[in-house]
Tab-separated table of C-alpha atoms in Angstrom:
chain	number	residue	atom	x	y	z
A	159	UNK	CA	111.150	123.284	106.468
A	160	UNK	CA	108.121	124.105	104.399
A	161	UNK	CA	107.016	120.492	104.591
A	162	UNK	CA	107.094	120.704	108.391
A	163	UNK	CA	105.064	123.925	108.322
A	164	UNK	CA	102.536	122.347	105.990
A	165	UNK	CA	102.049	119.246	108.183
A	166	UNK	CA	101.576	121.476	111.210
A	167	UNK	CA	99.007	123.556	109.318
A	168	UNK	CA	97.065	120.465	108.240
A	169	UNK	CA	97.065	119.091	111.786
A	170	UNK	CA	95.665	122.368	113.153
A	171	UNK	CA	93.043	122.476	110.403
A	172	UNK	CA	92.045	118.880	111.150
A	173	UNK	CA	91.575	119.385	114.901
A	174	UNK	CA	89.573	122.554	114.426
A	175	UNK	CA	87.125	120.873	112.068
A	176	UNK	CA	86.530	117.853	114.340
A	177	UNK	CA	83.221	117.614	116.133
A	178	UNK	CA	83.114	118.599	119.770
A	179	UNK	CA	85.634	116.339	121.442
A	180	UNK	CA	84.848	114.356	124.543
A	181	UNK	CA	84.780	116.256	127.808
A	182	UNK	CA	88.411	116.841	128.661
A	183	UNK	CA	89.867	118.248	131.815
A	184	UNK	CA	91.028	121.818	131.282
A	185	UNK	CA	93.742	122.518	133.784
A	186	UNK	CA	96.325	125.243	133.555
A	187	UNK	CA	99.498	123.261	133.922
A	188	UNK	CA	99.416	119.924	135.690
A	189	UNK	CA	102.768	118.442	136.529
A	190	UNK	CA	101.304	115.120	137.685
A	191	UNK	CA	98.508	112.847	136.566
A	192	UNK	CA	96.468	113.980	139.554
A	193	UNK	CA	93.483	115.970	138.357
A	194	UNK	CA	92.668	119.249	140.086
A	195	UNK	CA	89.043	119.187	139.010
A	196	UNK	CA	86.483	119.461	141.807
A	197	UNK	CA	83.460	117.183	142.109
A	198	UNK	CA	81.100	119.941	141.035
A	199	UNK	CA	83.194	120.680	137.955
A	200	UNK	CA	83.118	117.028	136.969
A	201	UNK	CA	79.360	116.849	137.493
A	202	UNK	CA	78.821	120.003	135.461
A	203	UNK	CA	81.102	118.772	132.697
A	204	UNK	CA	79.318	115.473	132.241
A	205	UNK	CA	75.869	116.961	132.619
A	206	UNK	CA	76.683	119.538	129.963
A	207	UNK	CA	78.084	116.818	127.708
A	208	UNK	CA	75.015	114.607	127.929
A	209	UNK	CA	72.731	117.614	127.504
A	210	UNK	CA	74.151	118.465	124.110
A	211	UNK	CA	71.274	118.430	121.670
A	212	UNK	CA	73.321	116.918	118.830
A	213	UNK	CA	74.919	114.097	120.832
A	214	UNK	CA	74.990	110.771	119.026
A	215	UNK	CA	74.960	107.194	120.225
A	216	UNK	CA	78.699	106.703	119.909
A	217	UNK	CA	79.444	109.696	122.144
A	218	UNK	CA	76.855	108.703	124.735
A	219	UNK	CA	78.345	105.251	125.051
A	220	UNK	CA	81.903	106.531	125.242
A	221	UNK	CA	80.987	109.032	127.948
A	222	UNK	CA	79.056	106.372	129.881
A	223	UNK	CA	81.979	103.941	129.709
A	224	UNK	CA	84.355	106.660	130.884
A	225	UNK	CA	82.006	107.628	133.705
A	226	UNK	CA	81.694	104.021	134.803
A	227	UNK	CA	85.476	103.749	134.804
A	228	UNK	CA	85.774	106.440	137.446
A	229	UNK	CA	85.709	105.736	141.148
A	230	UNK	CA	82.388	107.432	141.804
A	231	UNK	CA	78.637	106.962	141.619
A	232	UNK	CA	77.166	109.397	139.059
A	233	UNK	CA	75.061	112.158	140.533
A	234	UNK	CA	71.329	111.932	139.798
A	235	UNK	CA	71.528	114.998	137.561
A	236	UNK	CA	74.134	113.294	135.367
A	237	UNK	CA	71.953	110.175	135.217
A	238	UNK	CA	68.953	112.293	134.227
A	239	UNK	CA	70.924	114.046	131.497
A	240	UNK	CA	72.163	110.689	130.186
A	241	UNK	CA	68.647	109.215	130.145
A	242	UNK	CA	67.363	112.206	128.221
A	243	UNK	CA	70.234	111.793	125.767
A	244	UNK	CA	69.160	108.161	125.262
A	245	UNK	CA	65.634	109.383	124.563
A	246	UNK	CA	66.910	111.837	121.958
A	247	UNK	CA	68.765	108.974	120.300
A	248	UNK	CA	65.761	106.615	120.486
A	249	UNK	CA	67.727	103.966	122.367
A	250	UNK	CA	65.684	102.359	125.117
A	251	UNK	CA	68.072	99.464	125.827
A	252	UNK	CA	70.929	101.872	126.456
A	253	UNK	CA	68.924	103.659	129.155
A	254	UNK	CA	68.199	100.401	130.983
A	255	UNK	CA	71.817	99.313	130.662
A	256	UNK	CA	72.991	102.618	132.124
A	257	UNK	CA	70.712	102.169	135.128
A	258	UNK	CA	72.170	98.695	135.660
A	259	UNK	CA	75.654	100.169	135.425
A	260	UNK	CA	74.813	102.895	137.963
A	261	UNK	CA	73.531	100.265	140.358
A	262	UNK	CA	76.764	98.328	139.876
A	263	UNK	CA	78.820	101.441	140.622
A	264	UNK	CA	77.188	101.706	144.068
A	265	UNK	CA	79.213	98.690	145.083
A	266	UNK	CA	78.809	97.550	148.653
A	267	UNK	CA	76.766	100.619	149.606
A	268	UNK	CA	74.065	99.716	147.096
A	269	UNK	CA	71.274	99.548	149.677
A	270	UNK	CA	72.022	103.072	150.789
A	271	UNK	CA	72.768	104.774	147.479
A	272	UNK	CA	70.698	103.104	144.766
A	273	UNK	CA	67.225	103.753	146.285
A	274	UNK	CA	68.207	107.415	146.671
A	275	UNK	CA	69.229	107.658	143.027
A	276	UNK	CA	66.039	105.939	141.894
A	277	UNK	CA	64.016	108.307	144.003
A	278	UNK	CA	65.745	111.331	142.493
A	279	UNK	CA	65.411	110.199	138.885
A	280	UNK	CA	61.874	108.862	139.240
A	281	UNK	CA	60.219	111.944	137.685
A	282	UNK	CA	62.404	111.513	134.597
A	283	UNK	CA	61.670	107.788	134.458
A	284	UNK	CA	57.966	108.499	134.547
A	285	UNK	CA	58.228	111.284	132.003
A	286	UNK	CA	60.254	109.287	129.470
A	287	UNK	CA	58.613	105.949	130.157
A	288	UNK	CA	61.868	104.174	131.046
A	289	UNK	CA	61.508	101.003	133.093
A	290	UNK	CA	64.095	100.245	135.710
A	291	UNK	CA	65.920	96.925	135.317
A	292	UNK	CA	63.990	95.667	138.341
A	293	UNK	CA	60.690	96.337	136.591
A	294	UNK	CA	61.891	94.327	133.607
A	295	UNK	CA	62.823	91.485	135.925
A	296	UNK	CA	66.513	91.905	135.233
A	297	UNK	CA	67.634	92.171	138.843
A	298	UNK	CA	67.637	88.371	138.879
A	299	UNK	CA	69.246	86.286	136.154
A	300	UNK	CA	66.741	85.393	133.476
A	301	UNK	CA	68.649	83.436	130.855
A	302	UNK	CA	71.690	81.226	131.157
A	303	UNK	CA	74.584	81.357	128.757
A	304	UNK	CA	76.041	78.051	127.545
A	305	UNK	CA	79.748	77.850	128.283
A	306	UNK	CA	82.019	77.985	125.260
A	307	UNK	CA	84.179	75.307	126.831
A	308	UNK	CA	81.526	72.585	126.761
B	178	UNK	CA	110.214	100.880	78.667
B	179	UNK	CA	111.005	98.894	81.780
B	180	UNK	CA	110.565	100.713	85.048
B	181	UNK	CA	113.553	101.138	87.253
B	182	UNK	CA	113.649	97.958	89.451
B	183	UNK	CA	113.503	100.113	92.581
B	184	UNK	CA	110.339	101.915	91.459
B	185	UNK	CA	108.824	98.642	90.349
B	186	UNK	CA	109.394	97.168	93.810
B	187	UNK	CA	107.938	100.252	95.494
B	188	UNK	CA	104.859	100.031	93.279
B	189	UNK	CA	104.425	96.324	94.043
B	190	UNK	CA	104.675	96.972	97.783
B	191	UNK	CA	102.121	99.777	97.631
B	192	UNK	CA	99.632	97.642	95.716
B	193	UNK	CA	100.166	94.810	98.209
B	194	UNK	CA	99.564	97.157	101.141
B	195	UNK	CA	96.407	98.620	99.631
B	196	UNK	CA	94.945	95.192	98.885
B	197	UNK	CA	95.837	94.006	102.382
B	198	UNK	CA	94.098	97.025	103.909
B	199	UNK	CA	91.035	96.405	101.775
B	200	UNK	CA	90.830	92.757	102.792
B	201	UNK	CA	91.368	93.735	106.454
B	202	UNK	CA	88.467	96.182	106.297
B	203	UNK	CA	86.303	93.634	104.528
B	204	UNK	CA	87.079	90.905	107.058
B	205	UNK	CA	86.242	93.185	110.022
B	206	UNK	CA	82.862	93.980	108.552
B	207	UNK	CA	82.139	90.373	107.684
B	208	UNK	CA	83.012	89.279	111.237
B	209	UNK	CA	80.229	91.329	112.724
B	210	UNK	CA	77.789	90.774	109.894
B	211	UNK	CA	74.755	93.028	109.945
B	212	UNK	CA	75.325	94.418	113.446
B	213	UNK	CA	75.431	98.144	114.081
B	214	UNK	CA	78.673	99.612	115.368
B	215	UNK	CA	77.386	101.860	118.110
B	216	UNK	CA	80.303	102.848	120.304
B	217	UNK	CA	83.956	102.736	121.224
B	218	UNK	CA	83.685	99.713	123.459
B	219	UNK	CA	86.756	98.694	125.379
B	220	UNK	CA	89.506	99.462	122.890
B	221	UNK	CA	87.941	100.768	119.709
B	222	UNK	CA	87.584	97.452	117.911
B	223	UNK	CA	84.036	96.510	116.837
B	224	UNK	CA	83.660	93.681	119.301
B	225	UNK	CA	81.004	92.640	121.775
B	226	UNK	CA	81.858	91.775	125.344
B	227	UNK	CA	79.819	91.725	128.531
B	228	UNK	CA	81.792	93.343	131.341
B	229	UNK	CA	80.527	95.182	134.369
B	230	UNK	CA	83.345	97.700	134.085
B	231	UNK	CA	82.680	98.415	130.375
B	232	UNK	CA	78.900	98.402	130.296
B	233	UNK	CA	78.440	99.637	126.726
B	234	UNK	CA	80.023	97.397	124.081
B	235	UNK	CA	81.036	98.634	120.652
B	236	UNK	CA	78.392	96.733	118.672
B	237	UNK	CA	74.839	95.624	119.227
B	238	UNK	CA	74.458	92.004	120.151
B	239	UNK	CA	71.950	90.813	117.591
B	240	UNK	CA	71.998	91.413	113.866
B	241	UNK	CA	69.433	93.704	112.344
B	242	UNK	CA	66.519	91.500	111.352
B	243	UNK	CA	63.160	92.794	110.076
B	244	UNK	CA	61.376	92.280	113.392
B	245	UNK	CA	64.105	94.117	115.261
B	246	UNK	CA	63.847	96.876	112.675
B	247	UNK	CA	60.134	97.087	113.389
B	248	UNK	CA	60.881	97.396	117.107
B	249	UNK	CA	63.331	100.184	116.365
B	250	UNK	CA	60.636	102.089	114.549
B	251	UNK	CA	58.376	101.729	117.560
B	252	UNK	CA	61.261	102.807	119.768
B	253	UNK	CA	61.269	106.190	118.060
B	254	UNK	CA	57.839	106.975	119.452
B	255	UNK	CA	56.724	107.248	123.058
B	256	UNK	CA	58.336	104.576	125.197
B	257	UNK	CA	55.300	104.361	127.415
B	258	UNK	CA	53.580	102.585	124.533
B	259	UNK	CA	56.098	99.725	124.545
B	260	UNK	CA	54.917	96.515	126.188
B	261	UNK	CA	57.082	94.698	128.696
B	262	UNK	CA	57.927	92.024	126.125
B	263	UNK	CA	58.980	94.632	123.592
B	264	UNK	CA	61.181	96.391	126.138
B	265	UNK	CA	62.881	93.134	127.014
B	266	UNK	CA	63.276	92.289	123.324
B	267	UNK	CA	64.904	95.664	122.720
B	268	UNK	CA	67.321	95.056	125.577
B	269	UNK	CA	68.241	91.586	124.377
B	270	UNK	CA	68.716	92.880	120.846
B	271	UNK	CA	71.442	95.226	122.055
B	272	UNK	CA	72.907	93.167	124.877
B	273	UNK	CA	73.614	89.510	125.514
B	274	UNK	CA	73.609	89.211	129.275
B	275	UNK	CA	72.127	91.428	131.953
B	276	UNK	CA	74.304	92.503	134.843
B	277	UNK	CA	72.625	89.962	137.100
B	278	UNK	CA	73.473	87.199	134.655
B	279	UNK	CA	77.064	88.408	134.299
B	280	UNK	CA	77.574	88.397	138.034
B	281	UNK	CA	75.661	85.202	138.786
B	282	UNK	CA	77.753	82.637	140.662
B	283	UNK	CA	78.960	79.798	138.473
B	284	UNK	CA	79.542	77.214	141.183
B	285	UNK	CA	83.003	76.686	139.806
B	286	UNK	CA	84.439	76.718	143.301
B	287	UNK	CA	82.871	73.335	143.997
B	288	UNK	CA	84.709	71.647	141.155
B	289	UNK	CA	87.946	73.426	142.091
B	290	UNK	CA	87.703	72.309	145.734
B	291	UNK	CA	86.700	68.783	144.778
B	292	UNK	CA	89.537	68.298	142.327
B	293	UNK	CA	92.034	69.765	144.797
B	294	UNK	CA	90.956	67.333	147.513
B	295	UNK	CA	91.028	64.375	145.123
B	296	UNK	CA	94.569	65.186	144.064
B	297	UNK	CA	95.657	65.681	147.682
B	298	UNK	CA	94.277	62.272	148.686
B	299	UNK	CA	96.007	60.742	145.659
B	300	UNK	CA	99.221	62.243	146.968
B	301	UNK	CA	98.673	60.650	150.356
B	302	UNK	CA	97.999	57.226	148.777
B	303	UNK	CA	101.231	57.509	146.826
B	304	UNK	CA	103.141	58.343	150.013
B	305	UNK	CA	101.720	55.292	151.775
B	306	UNK	CA	102.715	53.056	148.857
B	307	UNK	CA	106.222	54.521	148.918
B	308	UNK	CA	106.535	53.883	152.661
B	309	UNK	CA	105.422	50.294	152.299
B	310	UNK	CA	107.341	49.221	149.203
B	311	UNK	CA	110.124	51.660	148.439
B	312	UNK	CA	111.686	53.109	151.556
B	313	UNK	CA	114.178	51.062	153.625
B	314	UNK	CA	113.366	50.367	157.261
B	315	UNK	CA	114.483	52.914	159.823
B	316	UNK	CA	117.977	52.240	161.180
B	317	UNK	CA	118.490	50.521	164.557
B	318	UNK	CA	119.551	53.703	166.273
B	319	UNK	CA	115.887	54.864	166.184
B	320	UNK	CA	114.811	52.180	168.675
B	321	UNK	CA	113.917	53.458	172.181
B	322	UNK	CA	116.738	51.545	173.935
B	323	UNK	CA	119.282	52.965	171.519
B	324	UNK	CA	117.879	56.475	172.006
B	325	UNK	CA	118.142	56.171	175.799
B	326	UNK	CA	121.742	55.052	175.520
B	327	UNK	CA	122.491	58.019	173.275
B	328	UNK	CA	120.895	60.414	175.764
B	329	UNK	CA	122.887	58.890	178.661
B	330	UNK	CA	126.107	59.391	176.682
B	331	UNK	CA	125.238	63.015	175.889
B	332	UNK	CA	124.618	63.797	179.567
B	333	UNK	CA	127.796	61.955	180.535
B	334	UNK	CA	129.754	64.135	178.091
B	335	UNK	CA	128.029	67.281	179.379
B	336	UNK	CA	126.604	68.330	175.999
B	337	UNK	CA	125.059	71.832	175.947
B	338	UNK	CA	125.616	72.429	179.693
B	339	UNK	CA	124.539	76.085	179.753
B	340	UNK	CA	121.031	76.069	178.337
B	341	UNK	CA	120.655	72.666	176.676
B	342	UNK	CA	120.104	69.104	177.678
B	343	UNK	CA	122.850	68.828	180.358
B	344	UNK	CA	121.652	71.978	182.099
B	345	UNK	CA	118.405	70.141	182.834
B	346	UNK	CA	120.244	67.225	184.533
B	347	UNK	CA	121.131	67.445	188.186
B	348	UNK	CA	124.562	65.797	188.407
B	349	UNK	CA	124.521	65.700	192.220
B	350	UNK	CA	121.190	63.922	192.412
B	351	UNK	CA	121.683	61.807	189.320
B	352	UNK	CA	118.276	62.690	187.957
B	353	UNK	CA	116.456	65.430	186.055
B	354	UNK	CA	116.219	68.740	187.865
């Protein structure tokens, strides 16, 4: 009985000393997997997460992968927060990759959505000196990869 | 004093487990060499993969060489000072293929279609050979005269008189309706 109490105590101590965990949905009591979070709450959650001043590269990448796994195109303000997080971590390639990923998320409506996003984030691009993938020439294939089967 | 055999076995198993864990950790690190582990990737293992649905892999693509280290130092300052070549070098140091290269058509469909058609035509050649050399001739009852005689007998017997063949024959006239 004491052993059980001790393990519980150590578990609680461990979770409380962990760094800020990834943005998690805080719902009262959800009986199904369906999330009750609104769009604005999701936007605010991710923008707040990327805006953390002590965010590190691992957390940025995890949050970006999670965001790209969702069925949505990130709002410009989330993109801006993510780009600024890349700047804080001194990772230029990550910023370009994220822009490529955002373009990919637009799917078939790319011609309608992607120019709008670029237009909204342009001040941040100018301020931080981030080139878009198109400026780097990466909207067309540049290098070919030899097949592993040959 | 000899240890109890049970304790000795437990000790041996523990040592084995610890050494196995150490070699596992060492082999993971040696698989990726000098590359930085930078993220969670797809499943938490330090692997690199280009996927459009997992844009950020767990490790950088290239190993840390001195010239890449120099670029990283420059990366810490203002990015406006980076030249185009340096920006592209930084991208390629972290990633293998761009999205455009990942999604570029491979032309594999041409080989798939070509091989499918070749195999289909081979099948048809084999059928023709079988028809010429293997199958028996069709029986006599397939000849037109035999078929007419069979039809005449069916009408004479009144086969399928309600909606079938005999319903189409006018018995009074002696001809088709």
